[in-house]
Amino acid sequence: MPSIYQLKPRFQALLRPTVQRLHQRGVSANQVTLSAAIVSLLLGLLLAWLAQVTWLFILIPLWMLLRMALNAVDGMLAREFGQQSTLGAYLNELCDLVADAALYLPFALLPGVAPALVVLVVLAAVISEYAGVMGPLTGASRRYDGPMGKSDRAFAFGVLGTGVALDLLPASWINGLLLVILLLSLYTLYNRVRHGLAETR
Protein backbone atom coordinates (compact mmCIF):
# COMPACT_ATOMS: atom_id res chain seq x y z
CA MET A 1 0.00 0.00 0.00
CA PRO A 2 1.23 3.55 -0.71
CA SER A 3 2.77 5.26 2.31
CA ILE A 4 4.73 8.44 3.03
CA TYR A 5 7.40 6.08 4.38
CA GLN A 6 8.31 5.30 0.76
CA LEU A 7 9.68 8.85 0.43
CA LYS A 8 12.23 8.19 3.19
CA PRO A 9 15.26 7.51 0.92
CA ARG A 10 14.91 10.91 -0.77
CA PHE A 11 14.40 12.61 2.59
CA GLN A 12 17.55 10.92 3.92
CA ALA A 13 19.59 12.11 0.95
CA LEU A 14 18.69 15.71 1.80
CA LEU A 15 19.66 15.20 5.46
CA ARG A 16 22.97 13.40 4.87
CA PRO A 17 25.21 16.52 5.07
CA THR A 18 23.57 17.49 8.39
CA VAL A 19 24.01 13.96 9.72
CA GLN A 20 27.72 14.03 8.86
CA ARG A 21 28.16 17.31 10.74
CA LEU A 22 26.32 15.95 13.79
CA HIS A 23 28.57 12.89 13.81
CA GLN A 24 31.66 15.08 13.63
CA ARG A 25 30.41 16.96 16.70
CA GLY A 26 29.96 13.73 18.66
CA VAL A 27 26.15 13.55 18.60
CA SER A 28 24.88 9.97 18.94
CA ALA A 29 21.80 8.33 17.47
CA ASN A 30 20.42 7.55 20.93
CA GLN A 31 20.78 11.19 21.99
CA VAL A 32 18.72 12.27 18.98
CA THR A 33 16.07 9.61 19.67
CA LEU A 34 15.70 10.56 23.33
CA SER A 35 15.68 14.29 22.61
CA ALA A 36 12.85 13.92 20.07
CA ALA A 37 10.82 11.84 22.54
CA ILE A 38 11.31 14.30 25.40
CA VAL A 39 10.28 17.29 23.28
CA SER A 40 7.22 15.37 22.05
CA LEU A 41 6.25 14.51 25.61
CA LEU A 42 6.66 18.10 26.78
CA LEU A 43 4.66 19.42 23.83
CA GLY A 44 1.90 16.89 24.51
CA LEU A 45 1.75 17.97 28.16
CA LEU A 46 1.60 21.62 27.13
CA LEU A 47 -1.29 20.99 24.72
CA ALA A 48 -3.15 18.90 27.31
CA TRP A 49 -2.71 21.66 29.91
CA LEU A 50 -3.76 24.44 27.53
CA ALA A 51 -6.14 22.56 25.23
CA GLN A 52 -8.51 25.54 25.27
CA VAL A 53 -5.80 27.66 23.59
CA THR A 54 -6.41 26.08 20.21
CA TRP A 55 -3.85 28.13 18.25
CA LEU A 56 -1.14 26.19 20.09
CA PHE A 57 -2.09 23.14 18.03
CA ILE A 58 -0.19 24.71 15.12
CA LEU A 59 2.88 23.41 16.96
CA ILE A 60 1.80 19.87 16.02
CA PRO A 61 2.52 20.10 12.26
CA LEU A 62 5.66 22.17 12.85
CA TRP A 63 7.07 19.68 15.34
CA MET A 64 5.93 16.67 13.28
CA LEU A 65 8.02 17.86 10.34
CA LEU A 66 11.08 18.39 12.51
CA ARG A 67 10.49 15.11 14.33
CA MET A 68 10.35 13.17 11.06
CA ALA A 69 13.71 14.69 10.19
CA LEU A 70 15.13 13.70 13.59
CA ASN A 71 13.77 10.15 13.18
CA ALA A 72 15.61 9.90 9.88
CA VAL A 73 18.76 11.42 11.39
CA ASP A 74 18.96 8.94 14.28
CA GLY A 75 18.60 6.01 11.91
CA MET A 76 21.29 7.34 9.59
CA LEU A 77 23.67 8.00 12.49
CA ALA A 78 23.14 4.43 13.69
CA ARG A 79 23.54 2.71 10.33
CA GLU A 80 26.16 4.83 8.62
CA PHE A 81 28.46 5.52 11.57
CA GLY A 82 28.43 2.19 13.42
CA GLN A 83 26.16 3.29 16.25
CA GLN A 84 23.63 0.46 15.99
CA SER A 85 22.92 -1.19 19.33
CA THR A 86 20.32 -3.26 21.13
CA LEU A 87 19.51 -0.28 23.35
CA GLY A 88 19.10 1.88 20.27
CA ALA A 89 16.63 -0.60 18.78
CA TYR A 90 14.53 -0.50 21.95
CA LEU A 91 14.67 3.29 22.15
CA ASN A 92 13.77 3.71 18.49
CA GLU A 93 10.53 1.75 18.81
CA LEU A 94 9.48 2.68 22.36
CA CYS A 95 10.23 6.40 22.08
CA ASP A 96 8.14 6.65 18.91
CA LEU A 97 5.15 5.05 20.63
CA VAL A 98 5.43 7.32 23.68
CA ALA A 99 5.88 10.40 21.51
CA ASP A 100 2.90 9.55 19.29
CA ALA A 101 0.61 8.97 22.26
CA ALA A 102 1.74 12.23 23.90
CA LEU A 103 1.06 14.23 20.75
CA TYR A 104 -2.26 12.62 19.79
CA LEU A 105 -4.06 12.30 23.13
CA PRO A 106 -4.50 16.09 23.68
CA PHE A 107 -6.98 16.09 20.78
CA ALA A 108 -9.33 14.19 23.11
CA LEU A 109 -9.60 17.33 25.27
CA LEU A 110 -10.98 19.52 22.48
CA PRO A 111 -14.67 20.46 22.89
CA GLY A 112 -16.96 18.18 20.90
CA VAL A 113 -14.24 15.68 19.99
CA ALA A 114 -15.01 12.10 21.04
CA PRO A 115 -12.29 11.12 23.56
CA ALA A 116 -12.94 7.41 22.97
CA LEU A 117 -12.22 7.86 19.27
CA VAL A 118 -8.85 9.50 19.99
CA VAL A 119 -7.95 6.71 22.42
CA LEU A 120 -8.93 4.06 19.87
CA VAL A 121 -6.73 5.72 17.24
CA VAL A 122 -3.78 5.68 19.66
CA LEU A 123 -4.41 2.03 20.55
CA ALA A 124 -4.70 1.06 16.89
CA ALA A 125 -1.42 2.86 16.22
CA VAL A 126 0.33 1.00 19.03
CA ILE A 127 -1.02 -2.38 17.91
CA SER A 128 -0.16 -1.83 14.24
CA GLU A 129 3.40 -0.82 15.17
CA TYR A 130 3.66 -3.88 17.40
CA ALA A 131 2.57 -6.01 14.44
CA GLY A 132 5.35 -4.42 12.39
CA VAL A 133 7.95 -5.11 15.08
CA MET A 134 6.81 -8.75 15.32
CA GLY A 135 7.99 -9.40 11.77
CA PRO A 136 11.57 -10.33 12.75
CA LEU A 137 10.24 -12.48 15.61
CA THR A 138 8.38 -14.65 13.10
CA GLY A 139 11.11 -14.83 10.46
CA ALA A 140 9.91 -11.86 8.38
CA SER A 141 11.31 -8.35 8.06
CA ARG A 142 10.24 -5.35 10.11
CA ARG A 143 6.98 -4.46 8.40
CA TYR A 144 6.34 -0.82 7.45
CA ASP A 145 3.26 -1.43 5.31
CA GLY A 146 0.67 1.36 4.97
CA PRO A 147 -1.60 3.01 4.42
CA MET A 148 -1.39 4.47 7.96
CA GLY A 149 2.15 3.98 9.21
CA LYS A 150 4.04 6.34 11.53
CA SER A 151 4.80 8.93 8.87
CA ASP A 152 1.23 8.83 7.55
CA ARG A 153 -0.20 9.34 11.05
CA ALA A 154 2.19 12.23 11.63
CA PHE A 155 0.95 13.86 8.42
CA ALA A 156 -2.70 13.22 9.29
CA PHE A 157 -2.39 14.70 12.78
CA GLY A 158 -0.39 17.59 11.38
CA VAL A 159 -3.37 18.36 9.15
CA LEU A 160 -5.72 18.04 12.14
CA GLY A 161 -3.51 20.31 14.24
CA THR A 162 -3.47 22.94 11.51
CA GLY A 163 -7.25 22.73 11.13
CA VAL A 164 -7.75 23.14 14.89
CA ALA A 165 -5.27 26.02 15.19
CA LEU A 166 -6.81 27.96 12.31
CA ASP A 167 -10.36 27.12 13.40
CA LEU A 168 -11.06 25.44 10.06
CA LEU A 169 -12.32 22.10 11.39
CA PRO A 170 -15.49 21.80 13.49
CA ALA A 171 -15.57 18.96 16.03
CA SER A 172 -17.80 16.85 13.77
CA TRP A 173 -15.19 16.97 10.99
CA ILE A 174 -12.40 16.12 13.42
CA ASN A 175 -14.37 13.09 14.61
CA GLY A 176 -14.95 12.04 11.01
CA LEU A 177 -11.26 12.34 10.17
CA LEU A 178 -10.31 10.44 13.31
CA LEU A 179 -12.65 7.65 12.24
CA VAL A 180 -10.93 7.52 8.84
CA ILE A 181 -7.51 7.38 10.55
CA LEU A 182 -8.77 4.57 12.79
CA LEU A 183 -10.09 2.50 9.89
CA LEU A 184 -6.89 3.01 7.89
CA SER A 185 -4.85 2.03 10.98
CA LEU A 186 -6.81 -1.21 11.27
CA TYR A 187 -6.25 -1.87 7.58
CA THR A 188 -2.54 -1.21 8.15
CA LEU A 189 -2.56 -3.80 10.94
CA TYR A 190 -4.17 -6.29 8.57
CA ASN A 191 -1.60 -5.54 5.84
CA ARG A 192 1.35 -5.96 8.18
CA VAL A 193 0.16 -9.29 9.49
CA ARG A 194 -0.80 -10.51 6.01
CA HIS A 195 2.48 -9.51 4.39
CA GLY A 196 4.50 -10.80 7.33
CA LEU A 197 2.82 -14.17 7.02
CA ALA A 198 3.36 -14.22 3.26
CA GLU A 199 7.04 -13.43 3.73
CA THR A 200 7.56 -16.42 6.02
CA ARG A 201 5.96 -18.93 3.69
mmCIF file of C-alpha atoms in Angstrom:
data_model
loop_
_atom_site.group_PDB
_atom_site.id
_atom_site.type_symbol
_atom_site.label_atom_id
_atom_site.label_comp_id
_atom_site.label_asym_id
_atom_site.label_seq_id
_atom_site.Cartn_x
_atom_site.Cartn_y
_atom_site.Cartn_z
ATOM 1 C CA MET A 1 0.000 0.000 0.000
ATOM 2 C CA PRO A 2 1.233 3.554 -0.706
ATOM 3 C CA SER A 3 2.775 5.263 2.309
ATOM 4 C CA ILE A 4 4.727 8.444 3.030
ATOM 5 C CA TYR A 5 7.400 6.076 4.382
ATOM 6 C CA GLN A 6 8.307 5.300 0.759
ATOM 7 C CA LEU A 7 9.684 8.854 0.434
ATOM 8 C CA LYS A 8 12.228 8.186 3.193
ATOM 9 C CA PRO A 9 15.258 7.509 0.917
ATOM 10 C CA ARG A 10 14.912 10.914 -0.769
ATOM 11 C CA PHE A 11 14.404 12.605 2.589
ATOM 12 C CA GLN A 12 17.553 10.924 3.923
ATOM 13 C CA ALA A 13 19.589 12.109 0.953
ATOM 14 C CA LEU A 14 18.690 15.714 1.799
ATOM 15 C CA LEU A 15 19.658 15.204 5.456
ATOM 16 C CA ARG A 16 22.973 13.400 4.874
ATOM 17 C CA PRO A 17 25.210 16.524 5.073
ATOM 18 C CA THR A 18 23.571 17.490 8.385
ATOM 19 C CA VAL A 19 24.010 13.956 9.717
ATOM 20 C CA GLN A 20 27.717 14.026 8.863
ATOM 21 C CA ARG A 21 28.155 17.310 10.736
ATOM 22 C CA LEU A 22 26.323 15.946 13.788
ATOM 23 C CA HIS A 23 28.570 12.886 13.807
ATOM 24 C CA GLN A 24 31.663 15.078 13.627
ATOM 25 C CA ARG A 25 30.410 16.956 16.698
ATOM 26 C CA GLY A 26 29.964 13.729 18.663
ATOM 27 C CA VAL A 27 26.149 13.552 18.596
ATOM 28 C CA SER A 28 24.882 9.970 18.938
ATOM 29 C CA ALA A 29 21.805 8.325 17.472
ATOM 30 C CA ASN A 30 20.418 7.546 20.930
ATOM 31 C CA GLN A 31 20.781 11.192 21.986
ATOM 32 C CA VAL A 32 18.720 12.274 18.981
ATOM 33 C CA THR A 33 16.074 9.613 19.672
ATOM 34 C CA LEU A 34 15.699 10.559 23.333
ATOM 35 C CA SER A 35 15.677 14.294 22.608
ATOM 36 C CA ALA A 36 12.848 13.922 20.072
ATOM 37 C CA ALA A 37 10.816 11.839 22.539
ATOM 38 C CA ILE A 38 11.312 14.304 25.398
ATOM 39 C CA VAL A 39 10.275 17.294 23.283
ATOM 40 C CA SER A 40 7.216 15.374 22.046
ATOM 41 C CA LEU A 41 6.247 14.513 25.613
ATOM 42 C CA LEU A 42 6.662 18.105 26.779
ATOM 43 C CA LEU A 43 4.658 19.424 23.828
ATOM 44 C CA GLY A 44 1.896 16.894 24.508
ATOM 45 C CA LEU A 45 1.751 17.966 28.158
ATOM 46 C CA LEU A 46 1.602 21.624 27.126
ATOM 47 C CA LEU A 47 -1.292 20.989 24.721
ATOM 48 C CA ALA A 48 -3.150 18.901 27.311
ATOM 49 C CA TRP A 49 -2.712 21.656 29.914
ATOM 50 C CA LEU A 50 -3.761 24.444 27.528
ATOM 51 C CA ALA A 51 -6.141 22.562 25.227
ATOM 52 C CA GLN A 52 -8.511 25.537 25.270
ATOM 53 C CA VAL A 53 -5.802 27.662 23.591
ATOM 54 C CA THR A 54 -6.411 26.082 20.212
ATOM 55 C CA TRP A 55 -3.853 28.133 18.254
ATOM 56 C CA LEU A 56 -1.140 26.195 20.091
ATOM 57 C CA PHE A 57 -2.091 23.137 18.028
ATOM 58 C CA ILE A 58 -0.194 24.710 15.121
ATOM 59 C CA LEU A 59 2.878 23.412 16.961
ATOM 60 C CA ILE A 60 1.802 19.869 16.017
ATOM 61 C CA PRO A 61 2.523 20.104 12.258
ATOM 62 C CA LEU A 62 5.662 22.174 12.852
ATOM 63 C CA TRP A 63 7.070 19.678 15.338
ATOM 64 C CA MET A 64 5.933 16.666 13.275
ATOM 65 C CA LEU A 65 8.015 17.860 10.338
ATOM 66 C CA LEU A 66 11.082 18.392 12.505
ATOM 67 C CA ARG A 67 10.490 15.110 14.329
ATOM 68 C CA MET A 68 10.349 13.166 11.061
ATOM 69 C CA ALA A 69 13.714 14.691 10.192
ATOM 70 C CA LEU A 70 15.126 13.698 13.590
ATOM 71 C CA ASN A 71 13.772 10.147 13.176
ATOM 72 C CA ALA A 72 15.612 9.900 9.876
ATOM 73 C CA VAL A 73 18.756 11.423 11.394
ATOM 74 C CA ASP A 74 18.959 8.943 14.279
ATOM 75 C CA GLY A 75 18.603 6.010 11.906
ATOM 76 C CA MET A 76 21.291 7.337 9.589
ATOM 77 C CA LEU A 77 23.672 8.001 12.485
ATOM 78 C CA ALA A 78 23.139 4.434 13.695
ATOM 79 C CA ARG A 79 23.538 2.711 10.325
ATOM 80 C CA GLU A 80 26.163 4.833 8.617
ATOM 81 C CA PHE A 81 28.461 5.516 11.567
ATOM 82 C CA GLY A 82 28.433 2.192 13.422
ATOM 83 C CA GLN A 83 26.155 3.294 16.255
ATOM 84 C CA GLN A 84 23.628 0.463 15.994
ATOM 85 C CA SER A 85 22.925 -1.194 19.334
ATOM 86 C CA THR A 86 20.319 -3.262 21.135
ATOM 87 C CA LEU A 87 19.509 -0.276 23.353
ATOM 88 C CA GLY A 88 19.102 1.877 20.268
ATOM 89 C CA ALA A 89 16.631 -0.604 18.778
ATOM 90 C CA TYR A 90 14.531 -0.499 21.950
ATOM 91 C CA LEU A 91 14.671 3.295 22.148
ATOM 92 C CA ASN A 92 13.769 3.707 18.491
ATOM 93 C CA GLU A 93 10.527 1.749 18.813
ATOM 94 C CA LEU A 94 9.478 2.683 22.361
ATOM 95 C CA CYS A 95 10.225 6.399 22.084
ATOM 96 C CA ASP A 96 8.143 6.651 18.911
ATOM 97 C CA LEU A 97 5.153 5.048 20.633
ATOM 98 C CA VAL A 98 5.429 7.316 23.681
ATOM 99 C CA ALA A 99 5.876 10.405 21.509
ATOM 100 C CA ASP A 100 2.903 9.553 19.293
ATOM 101 C CA ALA A 101 0.611 8.967 22.262
ATOM 102 C CA ALA A 102 1.738 12.227 23.902
ATOM 103 C CA LEU A 103 1.063 14.231 20.752
ATOM 104 C CA TYR A 104 -2.264 12.623 19.793
ATOM 105 C CA LEU A 105 -4.064 12.301 23.131
ATOM 106 C CA PRO A 106 -4.502 16.086 23.681
ATOM 107 C CA PHE A 107 -6.978 16.089 20.781
ATOM 108 C CA ALA A 108 -9.330 14.187 23.112
ATOM 109 C CA LEU A 109 -9.604 17.328 25.273
ATOM 110 C CA LEU A 110 -10.979 19.519 22.479
ATOM 111 C CA PRO A 111 -14.670 20.459 22.895
ATOM 112 C CA GLY A 112 -16.959 18.178 20.902
ATOM 113 C CA VAL A 113 -14.238 15.685 19.988
ATOM 114 C CA ALA A 114 -15.013 12.098 21.043
ATOM 115 C CA PRO A 115 -12.292 11.119 23.565
ATOM 116 C CA ALA A 116 -12.941 7.414 22.972
ATOM 117 C CA LEU A 117 -12.220 7.864 19.269
ATOM 118 C CA VAL A 118 -8.852 9.496 19.990
ATOM 119 C CA VAL A 119 -7.948 6.711 22.424
ATOM 120 C CA LEU A 120 -8.927 4.060 19.869
ATOM 121 C CA VAL A 121 -6.728 5.720 17.243
ATOM 122 C CA VAL A 122 -3.775 5.683 19.660
ATOM 123 C CA LEU A 123 -4.408 2.033 20.552
ATOM 124 C CA ALA A 124 -4.698 1.055 16.886
ATOM 125 C CA ALA A 125 -1.420 2.865 16.215
ATOM 126 C CA VAL A 126 0.333 0.997 19.033
ATOM 127 C CA ILE A 127 -1.020 -2.379 17.909
ATOM 128 C CA SER A 128 -0.159 -1.826 14.243
ATOM 129 C CA GLU A 129 3.402 -0.816 15.174
ATOM 130 C CA TYR A 130 3.662 -3.882 17.397
ATOM 131 C CA ALA A 131 2.569 -6.011 14.440
ATOM 132 C CA GLY A 132 5.347 -4.415 12.386
ATOM 133 C CA VAL A 133 7.949 -5.115 15.078
ATOM 134 C CA MET A 134 6.810 -8.751 15.316
ATOM 135 C CA GLY A 135 7.989 -9.401 11.771
ATOM 136 C CA PRO A 136 11.567 -10.335 12.748
ATOM 137 C CA LEU A 137 10.238 -12.484 15.610
ATOM 138 C CA THR A 138 8.384 -14.647 13.097
ATOM 139 C CA GLY A 139 11.108 -14.833 10.464
ATOM 140 C CA ALA A 140 9.910 -11.864 8.383
ATOM 141 C CA SER A 141 11.314 -8.353 8.060
ATOM 142 C CA ARG A 142 10.243 -5.345 10.109
ATOM 143 C CA ARG A 143 6.978 -4.464 8.402
ATOM 144 C CA TYR A 144 6.336 -0.823 7.449
ATOM 145 C CA ASP A 145 3.262 -1.430 5.307
ATOM 146 C CA GLY A 146 0.674 1.361 4.973
ATOM 147 C CA PRO A 147 -1.604 3.005 4.419
ATOM 148 C CA MET A 148 -1.389 4.471 7.956
ATOM 149 C CA GLY A 149 2.147 3.982 9.210
ATOM 150 C CA LYS A 150 4.044 6.336 11.533
ATOM 151 C CA SER A 151 4.801 8.929 8.865
ATOM 152 C CA ASP A 152 1.233 8.832 7.547
ATOM 153 C CA ARG A 153 -0.201 9.336 11.051
ATOM 154 C CA ALA A 154 2.187 12.226 11.628
ATOM 155 C CA PHE A 155 0.949 13.860 8.419
ATOM 156 C CA ALA A 156 -2.698 13.221 9.294
ATOM 157 C CA PHE A 157 -2.390 14.700 12.784
ATOM 158 C CA GLY A 158 -0.386 17.586 11.376
ATOM 159 C CA VAL A 159 -3.370 18.364 9.147
ATOM 160 C CA LEU A 160 -5.721 18.039 12.142
ATOM 161 C CA GLY A 161 -3.513 20.311 14.237
ATOM 162 C CA THR A 162 -3.468 22.935 11.507
ATOM 163 C CA GLY A 163 -7.249 22.732 11.134
ATOM 164 C CA VAL A 164 -7.752 23.143 14.889
ATOM 165 C CA ALA A 165 -5.270 26.019 15.194
ATOM 166 C CA LEU A 166 -6.809 27.955 12.307
ATOM 167 C CA ASP A 167 -10.362 27.122 13.399
ATOM 168 C CA LEU A 168 -11.056 25.442 10.058
ATOM 169 C CA LEU A 169 -12.319 22.104 11.391
ATOM 170 C CA PRO A 170 -15.493 21.798 13.485
ATOM 171 C CA ALA A 171 -15.570 18.959 16.025
ATOM 172 C CA SER A 172 -17.802 16.845 13.769
ATOM 173 C CA TRP A 173 -15.194 16.973 10.994
ATOM 174 C CA ILE A 174 -12.399 16.116 13.418
ATOM 175 C CA ASN A 175 -14.372 13.092 14.610
ATOM 176 C CA GLY A 176 -14.951 12.044 11.012
ATOM 177 C CA LEU A 177 -11.263 12.345 10.166
ATOM 178 C CA LEU A 178 -10.310 10.438 13.314
ATOM 179 C CA LEU A 179 -12.652 7.649 12.238
ATOM 180 C CA VAL A 180 -10.932 7.518 8.842
ATOM 181 C CA ILE A 181 -7.507 7.382 10.552
ATOM 182 C CA LEU A 182 -8.774 4.565 12.790
ATOM 183 C CA LEU A 183 -10.088 2.502 9.889
ATOM 184 C CA LEU A 184 -6.892 3.008 7.890
ATOM 185 C CA SER A 185 -4.853 2.030 10.978
ATOM 186 C CA LEU A 186 -6.814 -1.208 11.272
ATOM 187 C CA TYR A 187 -6.247 -1.870 7.576
ATOM 188 C CA THR A 188 -2.535 -1.206 8.149
ATOM 189 C CA LEU A 189 -2.563 -3.796 10.936
ATOM 190 C CA TYR A 190 -4.171 -6.293 8.568
ATOM 191 C CA ASN A 191 -1.604 -5.543 5.841
ATOM 192 C CA ARG A 192 1.355 -5.958 8.180
ATOM 193 C CA VAL A 193 0.158 -9.286 9.491
ATOM 194 C CA ARG A 194 -0.799 -10.513 6.011
ATOM 195 C CA HIS A 195 2.477 -9.506 4.388
ATOM 196 C CA GLY A 196 4.500 -10.795 7.327
ATOM 197 C CA LEU A 197 2.822 -14.174 7.015
ATOM 198 C CA ALA A 198 3.358 -14.219 3.263
ATOM 199 C CA GLU A 199 7.043 -13.428 3.731
ATOM 200 C CA THR A 200 7.559 -16.419 6.023
ATOM 201 C CA ARG A 201 5.962 -18.934 3.693
#
